[in-house]
Amino acid sequence: MIGLPFNAGADTNASTKMSEWSELKNSNVEISDLEKQAQRSFQFIHRNLRENGIVRGAVIASPSKHSPNYFYHWVRDAGLTMRELIAVYANTKDLRTKGLVKELILDWVIFEESNQRVATFNSNLGEPIFTVLGEIYPHPWGRPQTDGPAIRALAMIEWLEALVAEGGNESIIERLYQPELPANSPIKKDLEYIAHNWQLPSFDLWEEVRGNHFFTRMAQRAALIKGSALAFALGDNEASKFYKLQSQLIETELLKHIDGEREFIRPTLSQTDGWTHKTSELDVSVILGSLYFSLEDNFFTPDSKYVLMTAQKLENQFKNIYSINKTLFLGTAIGRYPEDVYDGTGFGGGNPWFLATNAFAELHCRAARFVGRGSVNERDRAHSFLRRALYHSDRNGHMSEQISRHNGYMMGARDLTWSYSSFVRALRYCEGPQILGLFK
Ligand code: NOJ
Ligand code: NOJ
């Protein structure tokens, strides 16, 4: 039975769930499929982080070294994955797991500190990819990608918050943020970079289009708002005001992405370079931007009108263009955007992606929370997306980047770190963070 007992009753509060869970453990009932997959995903992430031949702290996008070669550290994928490990750290009571994720997080911080130095020396902090040894990616690429430093800063701020929540470790906190200028600590470096450079056109998260992106701006706004609060707490008052002001300017820009007539959020404005075939202007990056970076302040939150309308339009499109969506009684397999042609190795046509399908599960779980009771349907719908992802994984729970739109087999980079972290994330939002306490 999938998802029981957690999905019985949409608004069970956390403590009830906890006690239900301990009863479940005591009676040795088998862990449900979704929970099992989340646990496996956590283990696959761990395996990728400790892959042979990489410097500690490097987060390979995938172990695949050819067709495609994803054996690199993308700042974005890494930061998003670290946020999940930080959530595990904050929610587990198992000391072994806690120790293990702490080590992984500390290694990542050290690796990113080095990347920041390498990037600053060679170009700027918008450098999107590093080799597994911590060098600049030595080829032409879509540069800069300014979501990276924002996601990195957000993840490090969340790490700092997790440490503070348990009484704080002064030396780690000081190492992460210091008011000093020119910035010499990792969070401060990224915040300064974002606060001064967010207006720069950037390549999007799909590395195809240069312009102003909803996803990127949402990441930057979140980093600056949380950064402003942190700066204030640490007595860096002028910086706090400056970050806050910049976040407000970004908000003005973000609102321009609303297309009132077509009733959706546009992913990119003022394109200056890159692919020009994305004529529908529907892109799952908008949904990801809301899920990953909205704060609880009604600004493009997952329950807001335009986010949900964008999601509905995307789903309608993908239902039509991917034939696997016609035949199976499962949630719709979701892709990046309707005009996508990247098949994971070449340009044979776009496919559904695990991370996009997982995101739709998260979206409906979070929307359900706002709707309250009587929203069992919405939760069922959410779970249908997770079952879809599970259906296309293999029997050991492996997930690649994409799912063939024709036959449902996995395509693209195998064991994509982000596919796993997005699954864990979806379940964290669907079942509550205490689910992470189960990971070993
Ligand atoms: C690799 C990029 O990472 C991917 O997002 C893009 O679609 C393809 N290259 C094609 O440009
Ligand atoms: C291609 C995706 O488009 C991009 O978002 C991602 O960062 C890289 N692959 C690595 O997974």
XYZ file of C-alpha atoms and ligand atoms in Angstrom:
462
model
C 0.000 0.000 0.000
C 1.539 3.274 -1.034
C 1.985 6.089 1.415
C 0.047 4.737 4.380
C -0.351 5.653 7.128
C 1.015 9.132 6.479
C -1.475 10.124 3.865
C -4.457 9.215 5.982
C -5.851 12.654 6.737
C -4.300 15.616 5.013
C -3.837 17.790 8.045
C -2.577 15.409 10.694
C -0.073 17.417 12.651
C 3.563 16.502 12.965
C 3.441 14.992 16.431
C 0.589 12.659 15.582
C 2.527 11.539 12.575
C 5.602 10.914 14.688
C 3.741 8.676 17.095
C 2.046 6.875 14.244
C 5.434 6.285 12.819
C 6.937 4.846 15.982
C 3.992 2.480 16.290
C 4.604 1.464 12.763
C 8.245 0.794 13.414
C 7.501 -1.137 16.567
C 5.076 -3.402 14.827
C 7.662 -3.929 12.115
C 5.318 -3.125 9.299
C 7.066 -2.826 5.968
C 8.035 0.683 4.945
C 5.842 1.848 2.094
C 7.079 2.079 -1.463
C 7.425 5.830 -1.479
C 9.255 5.934 1.802
C 11.505 3.138 0.661
C 12.299 5.083 -2.500
C 13.094 8.217 -0.504
C 15.454 6.224 1.679
C 17.132 4.659 -1.349
C 17.418 8.065 -2.982
C 19.259 9.293 0.065
C 21.642 6.351 -0.243
C 22.219 6.972 -3.954
C 23.028 10.608 -3.223
C 25.529 9.454 -0.627
C 27.088 7.094 -3.122
C 27.469 9.863 -5.730
C 29.094 12.141 -3.175
C 31.664 9.504 -2.357
C 32.314 8.387 -5.933
C 35.907 7.399 -6.738
C 38.161 9.946 -8.323
C 36.518 13.078 -7.011
C 37.718 15.577 -4.463
C 35.754 15.456 -1.201
C 32.880 17.896 -1.339
C 32.390 17.673 -5.088
C 28.811 16.792 -6.025
C 28.783 15.014 -9.349
C 25.604 15.625 -11.321
C 25.786 11.954 -12.274
C 28.446 9.209 -12.340
C 28.047 9.091 -16.134
C 31.357 9.995 -17.839
C 30.209 9.748 -21.431
C 26.950 9.981 -23.390
C 26.497 12.269 -21.575
C 29.466 13.376 -19.528
C 27.869 14.668 -16.330
C 30.904 13.872 -14.206
C 31.150 17.489 -13.068
C 30.092 19.653 -10.175
C 27.234 21.999 -11.064
C 26.833 24.648 -8.373
C 23.034 24.514 -8.798
C 22.554 20.737 -8.550
C 25.006 20.649 -5.649
C 23.309 23.395 -3.653
C 19.841 21.941 -4.156
C 21.067 18.539 -3.037
C 22.818 19.956 -0.004
C 19.595 21.618 1.108
C 18.069 18.143 1.379
C 21.025 16.796 3.346
C 20.774 19.780 5.674
C 17.098 18.943 6.164
C 18.105 15.378 7.014
C 20.663 16.697 9.500
C 18.040 18.878 11.151
C 15.453 16.126 11.378
C 17.266 12.937 12.222
C 17.947 11.710 15.730
C 20.150 8.911 14.526
C 23.643 9.988 15.493
C 25.375 7.938 12.852
C 23.293 9.511 10.057
C 23.747 12.930 11.579
C 27.518 12.493 11.678
C 27.567 11.210 8.131
C 25.590 14.068 6.608
C 27.507 16.608 8.660
C 30.724 15.380 7.123
C 29.249 15.575 3.627
C 27.993 19.106 4.221
C 31.276 20.333 5.695
C 33.175 18.854 2.754
C 30.845 20.628 0.328
C 31.354 23.951 2.134
C 35.125 23.603 1.875
C 34.903 22.605 -1.778
C 32.672 25.588 -2.593
C 35.002 27.961 -0.742
C 37.715 26.802 -3.053
C 35.426 27.081 -6.095
C 34.621 30.648 -5.152
C 38.324 31.511 -5.117
C 38.947 29.750 -8.415
C 35.903 31.439 -9.994
C 36.792 34.907 -8.749
C 40.307 34.518 -10.039
C 39.198 33.363 -13.503
C 35.882 35.106 -14.123
C 33.143 35.658 -11.524
C 30.939 33.849 -9.034
C 28.395 33.060 -11.734
C 30.670 30.235 -12.889
C 28.212 27.308 -13.199
C 30.376 24.164 -13.402
C 33.594 22.889 -11.876
C 35.558 19.742 -12.517
C 35.531 17.059 -9.839
C 38.952 18.356 -8.801
C 37.668 21.878 -8.340
C 38.905 23.527 -11.527
C 36.992 25.790 -13.886
C 35.091 23.859 -16.558
C 37.539 24.307 -19.436
C 35.093 24.699 -22.340
C 32.780 27.349 -23.730
C 29.479 27.192 -21.839
C 26.418 29.235 -20.985
C 28.009 31.725 -18.596
C 27.293 33.200 -16.177
C 24.483 31.331 -14.398
C 23.658 33.571 -11.495
C 21.205 31.211 -9.817
C 24.237 29.227 -8.638
C 25.639 31.669 -6.069
C 22.111 32.357 -4.792
C 21.370 28.668 -4.280
C 24.777 28.143 -2.685
C 24.189 31.040 -0.286
C 20.695 29.796 0.571
C 21.984 26.318 1.310
C 24.779 27.681 3.496
C 22.340 29.931 5.357
C 20.121 26.914 5.984
C 23.152 25.039 7.245
C 23.948 27.879 9.584
C 20.337 27.901 10.805
C 20.498 24.178 11.489
C 23.619 24.709 13.591
C 22.122 27.642 15.452
C 18.979 25.597 16.173
C 21.026 23.087 18.104
C 22.893 25.642 20.160
C 25.333 26.789 17.561
C 28.926 26.139 16.882
C 30.498 29.575 16.966
C 33.557 28.768 14.929
C 31.549 27.246 12.060
C 29.116 30.161 12.056
C 31.911 32.714 11.972
C 33.572 30.892 9.184
C 30.394 30.994 7.089
C 29.543 34.679 7.516
C 31.617 37.678 8.444
C 30.688 41.331 7.795
C 34.171 42.136 6.588
C 34.617 43.706 3.118
C 35.933 42.814 0.631
C 34.037 39.696 1.530
C 36.119 36.901 2.854
C 33.548 34.360 4.009
C 31.504 32.177 1.656
C 27.958 33.394 2.384
C 29.013 37.028 2.352
C 30.854 36.583 -0.946
C 27.794 35.183 -2.684
C 25.438 37.750 -1.150
C 27.664 40.618 -2.225
C 27.919 39.178 -5.705
C 24.143 38.749 -6.020
C 23.290 42.102 -4.472
C 25.588 43.895 -6.917
C 25.071 41.776 -10.029
C 21.531 40.430 -10.096
C 20.676 42.758 -13.014
C 23.231 41.019 -15.253
C 21.634 38.821 -17.917
C 22.290 35.218 -16.988
C 21.944 31.838 -18.633
C 18.930 29.954 -17.365
C 18.968 26.777 -15.337
C 18.651 24.741 -18.567
C 21.790 26.499 -19.814
C 20.188 27.465 -23.105
C 18.893 31.018 -22.959
C 20.449 34.261 -21.764
C 18.114 36.820 -20.276
C 16.238 37.553 -17.065
C 14.721 34.426 -15.569
C 11.963 33.888 -13.071
C 13.769 30.887 -11.548
C 17.031 32.756 -11.139
C 15.393 35.880 -9.738
C 13.365 33.862 -7.240
C 16.596 32.239 -6.020
C 18.312 35.605 -5.764
C 15.409 37.180 -3.920
C 15.259 34.348 -1.374
C 19.011 34.459 -0.774
C 18.949 38.230 -0.259
C 15.960 38.192 2.100
C 17.391 35.410 4.212
C 20.812 36.999 3.906
C 19.441 40.310 5.086
C 17.974 38.703 8.209
C 21.239 36.915 8.878
C 23.285 40.074 8.422
C 20.995 41.864 10.852
C 21.300 39.093 13.438
C 25.077 39.315 13.193
C 25.159 43.097 13.546
C 25.970 43.796 9.901
C 23.215 46.394 9.692
C 24.175 48.349 6.587
C 24.532 45.163 4.592
C 21.220 43.948 5.942
C 19.485 47.068 4.611
C 21.254 46.854 1.290
C 20.328 43.193 0.724
C 16.733 43.901 1.653
C 16.532 46.828 -0.739
C 17.947 44.746 -3.589
C 15.442 41.969 -2.856
C 12.635 44.516 -3.211
C 13.973 45.690 -6.543
C 14.071 42.083 -7.680
C 10.438 41.669 -6.634
C 9.429 44.471 -8.966
C 11.182 42.623 -11.789
C 9.595 39.297 -10.841
C 6.093 40.721 -11.045
C 6.757 41.608 -14.669
C 6.827 37.882 -15.459
C 3.074 37.639 -14.939
C 1.237 37.488 -18.240
C -2.254 38.499 -17.202
C -3.766 37.920 -20.603
C -2.428 34.438 -21.201
C -2.741 33.719 -17.477
C 0.655 32.281 -16.719
C 4.136 33.238 -15.548
C 6.724 33.743 -18.263
C 10.089 32.067 -17.583
C 12.291 34.607 -19.358
C 12.155 38.310 -20.161
C 14.568 40.370 -22.246
C 16.305 37.447 -23.880
C 19.682 38.488 -25.274
C 21.160 35.203 -26.499
C 20.531 31.506 -26.900
C 17.765 29.315 -28.277
C 14.715 31.005 -29.683
C 12.342 28.101 -30.291
C 10.518 28.207 -26.953
C 7.482 29.949 -28.331
C 4.862 28.717 -25.849
C 6.854 30.346 -23.043
C 5.636 27.632 -20.727
C 8.460 26.217 -18.629
C 8.562 24.043 -15.541
C 11.376 26.251 -14.248
C 8.622 28.627 -13.096
C 7.164 25.919 -10.878
C 10.616 24.989 -9.605
C 11.289 28.645 -8.817
C 8.169 28.820 -6.679
C 8.739 25.487 -4.931
C 12.419 25.909 -4.220
C 12.607 29.585 -3.429
C 9.303 31.074 -2.327
C 9.179 32.121 1.313
C 6.035 31.901 3.384
C 4.885 35.370 2.435
C 2.401 34.875 -0.401
C 4.886 36.025 -2.996
C 4.635 33.422 -5.786
C 4.010 30.659 -3.250
C 2.977 27.223 -4.593
C -0.666 27.883 -3.761
C -0.817 31.180 -5.634
C -3.056 31.684 -8.619
C -0.500 32.247 -11.345
C 1.789 29.442 -10.212
C -1.092 26.978 -10.244
C -2.384 28.227 -13.585
C 1.091 27.854 -15.073
C 1.255 24.312 -13.710
C -2.091 23.393 -15.200
C -1.098 24.690 -18.626
C 2.173 22.792 -18.496
C 0.453 19.579 -17.515
C -2.071 19.901 -20.347
C 0.762 20.286 -22.821
C 2.783 17.337 -21.569
C -0.292 15.128 -21.464
C -0.654 15.707 -25.188
C 2.906 15.539 -26.404
C 4.310 12.527 -24.501
C 2.701 9.314 -25.641
C 3.444 7.511 -22.347
C 0.942 9.886 -20.798
C -1.887 8.526 -22.925
C -1.656 4.921 -21.923
C -1.136 4.704 -18.186
C -3.244 5.360 -15.175
C -0.606 7.338 -13.330
C 0.130 11.012 -12.775
C 1.265 12.925 -15.857
C 4.967 12.577 -16.645
C 6.281 16.161 -16.744
C 9.048 17.593 -18.930
C 11.001 20.853 -18.912
C 9.090 22.775 -21.571
C 7.000 21.719 -24.574
C 9.547 22.647 -27.268
C 12.421 20.753 -25.593
C 14.522 18.644 -27.958
C 17.357 17.544 -25.649
C 17.016 13.806 -25.088
C 19.813 13.429 -22.570
C 22.585 12.751 -25.075
C 21.534 14.444 -28.303
C 18.590 16.218 -29.814
C 16.145 13.432 -30.568
C 13.267 15.210 -28.889
C 12.427 16.208 -25.347
C 11.209 13.819 -22.692
C 9.690 13.867 -19.243
C 12.199 14.411 -16.451
C 12.159 12.788 -13.033
C 12.916 16.055 -11.272
C 10.019 17.833 -13.017
C 7.561 15.036 -12.264
C 8.696 14.961 -8.626
C 8.203 18.713 -8.486
C 4.575 18.328 -9.513
C 4.058 15.950 -6.612
C 5.546 18.518 -4.269
C 3.377 21.237 -5.794
C 0.129 19.374 -5.229
C 1.050 18.342 -1.704
C 1.847 21.917 -0.825
C -1.243 23.264 -2.532
C -3.264 20.655 -0.596
C -1.886 21.899 2.682
C -3.291 25.315 1.982
C -6.637 23.974 0.883
C -6.879 22.124 4.187
C -9.146 19.186 4.966
C -11.314 17.865 2.177
C -8.230 18.082 -0.005
C -7.642 14.348 -0.066
C -8.020 14.452 -3.843
C -5.215 16.905 -4.171
C -2.971 14.622 -2.109
C -3.954 11.619 -4.176
C -3.071 13.595 -7.218
C 0.283 14.491 -5.654
C 1.017 10.850 -4.946
C 0.095 9.931 -8.488
C 3.106 11.922 -9.699
C 5.399 10.117 -7.268
C 4.001 6.786 -8.384
C 4.684 7.880 -11.950
C 8.330 8.562 -11.097
C 8.576 5.267 -9.250
C 7.023 3.374 -12.134
C 9.784 4.473 -14.486
C 12.648 3.867 -12.065
C 14.209 0.406 -12.092
C 13.590 -2.301 -9.537
C 16.419 -1.101 -7.333
C 15.133 2.454 -7.329
C 17.637 3.936 -9.766
C 16.555 7.143 -11.477
C 18.271 8.775 -14.435
C 17.596 12.266 -15.761
C 14.814 11.533 -18.233
C 12.074 9.054 -19.129
C 11.520 8.112 -22.765
C 8.329 9.739 -23.916
C 7.712 6.739 -26.195
C 8.406 3.666 -24.104
C 8.930 4.857 -20.557
C 12.487 3.582 -20.216
C 15.058 5.738 -18.510
C 17.177 8.039 -20.672
C 19.985 10.518 -20.198
C 22.490 10.607 -17.375
C 22.061 7.668 -15.007
C 21.692 8.170 -11.276
C 21.171 11.901 -11.579
C 21.829 13.371 -8.138
C 19.101 15.974 -8.643
C 16.508 13.311 -9.547
C 17.090 11.760 -6.150
C 17.175 14.976 -4.182
C 13.935 16.122 -5.822
C 12.258 12.867 -4.823
C 13.398 13.260 -1.221
C 12.249 16.849 -1.286
C 8.796 15.961 -2.606
C 8.308 13.408 0.140
C 9.608 15.856 2.733
C 6.830 18.259 1.735
C 4.200 15.569 1.261
C 4.762 13.647 4.487
C 6.461 16.254 6.643
C 10.142 16.648 7.509
C 10.007 13.960 10.192
C 10.079 11.457 7.331
C 13.775 12.303 7.010
C 14.341 10.922 10.495
C 14.003 7.463 8.967
C 16.982 7.757 6.689
C 19.987 5.573 7.298
C 23.323 20.371 -21.826
C 22.483 21.202 -20.921
O 22.830 21.009 -19.635
C 21.035 20.906 -21.182
O 20.209 21.564 -20.285
C 20.777 21.383 -22.572
O 19.445 21.162 -22.908
C 21.692 20.651 -23.530
N 23.067 20.768 -23.141
C 21.519 21.178 -24.931
O 22.009 22.466 -25.039
C 21.233 19.798 -17.487
C 20.204 20.610 -16.808
O 19.528 21.357 -17.781
C 20.837 21.530 -15.796
O 19.819 22.225 -15.103
C 21.659 20.750 -14.831
O 22.303 21.634 -13.950
C 22.683 19.903 -15.535
N 22.067 19.115 -16.566
C 23.385 18.958 -14.588
O 22.479 18.065 -14.027
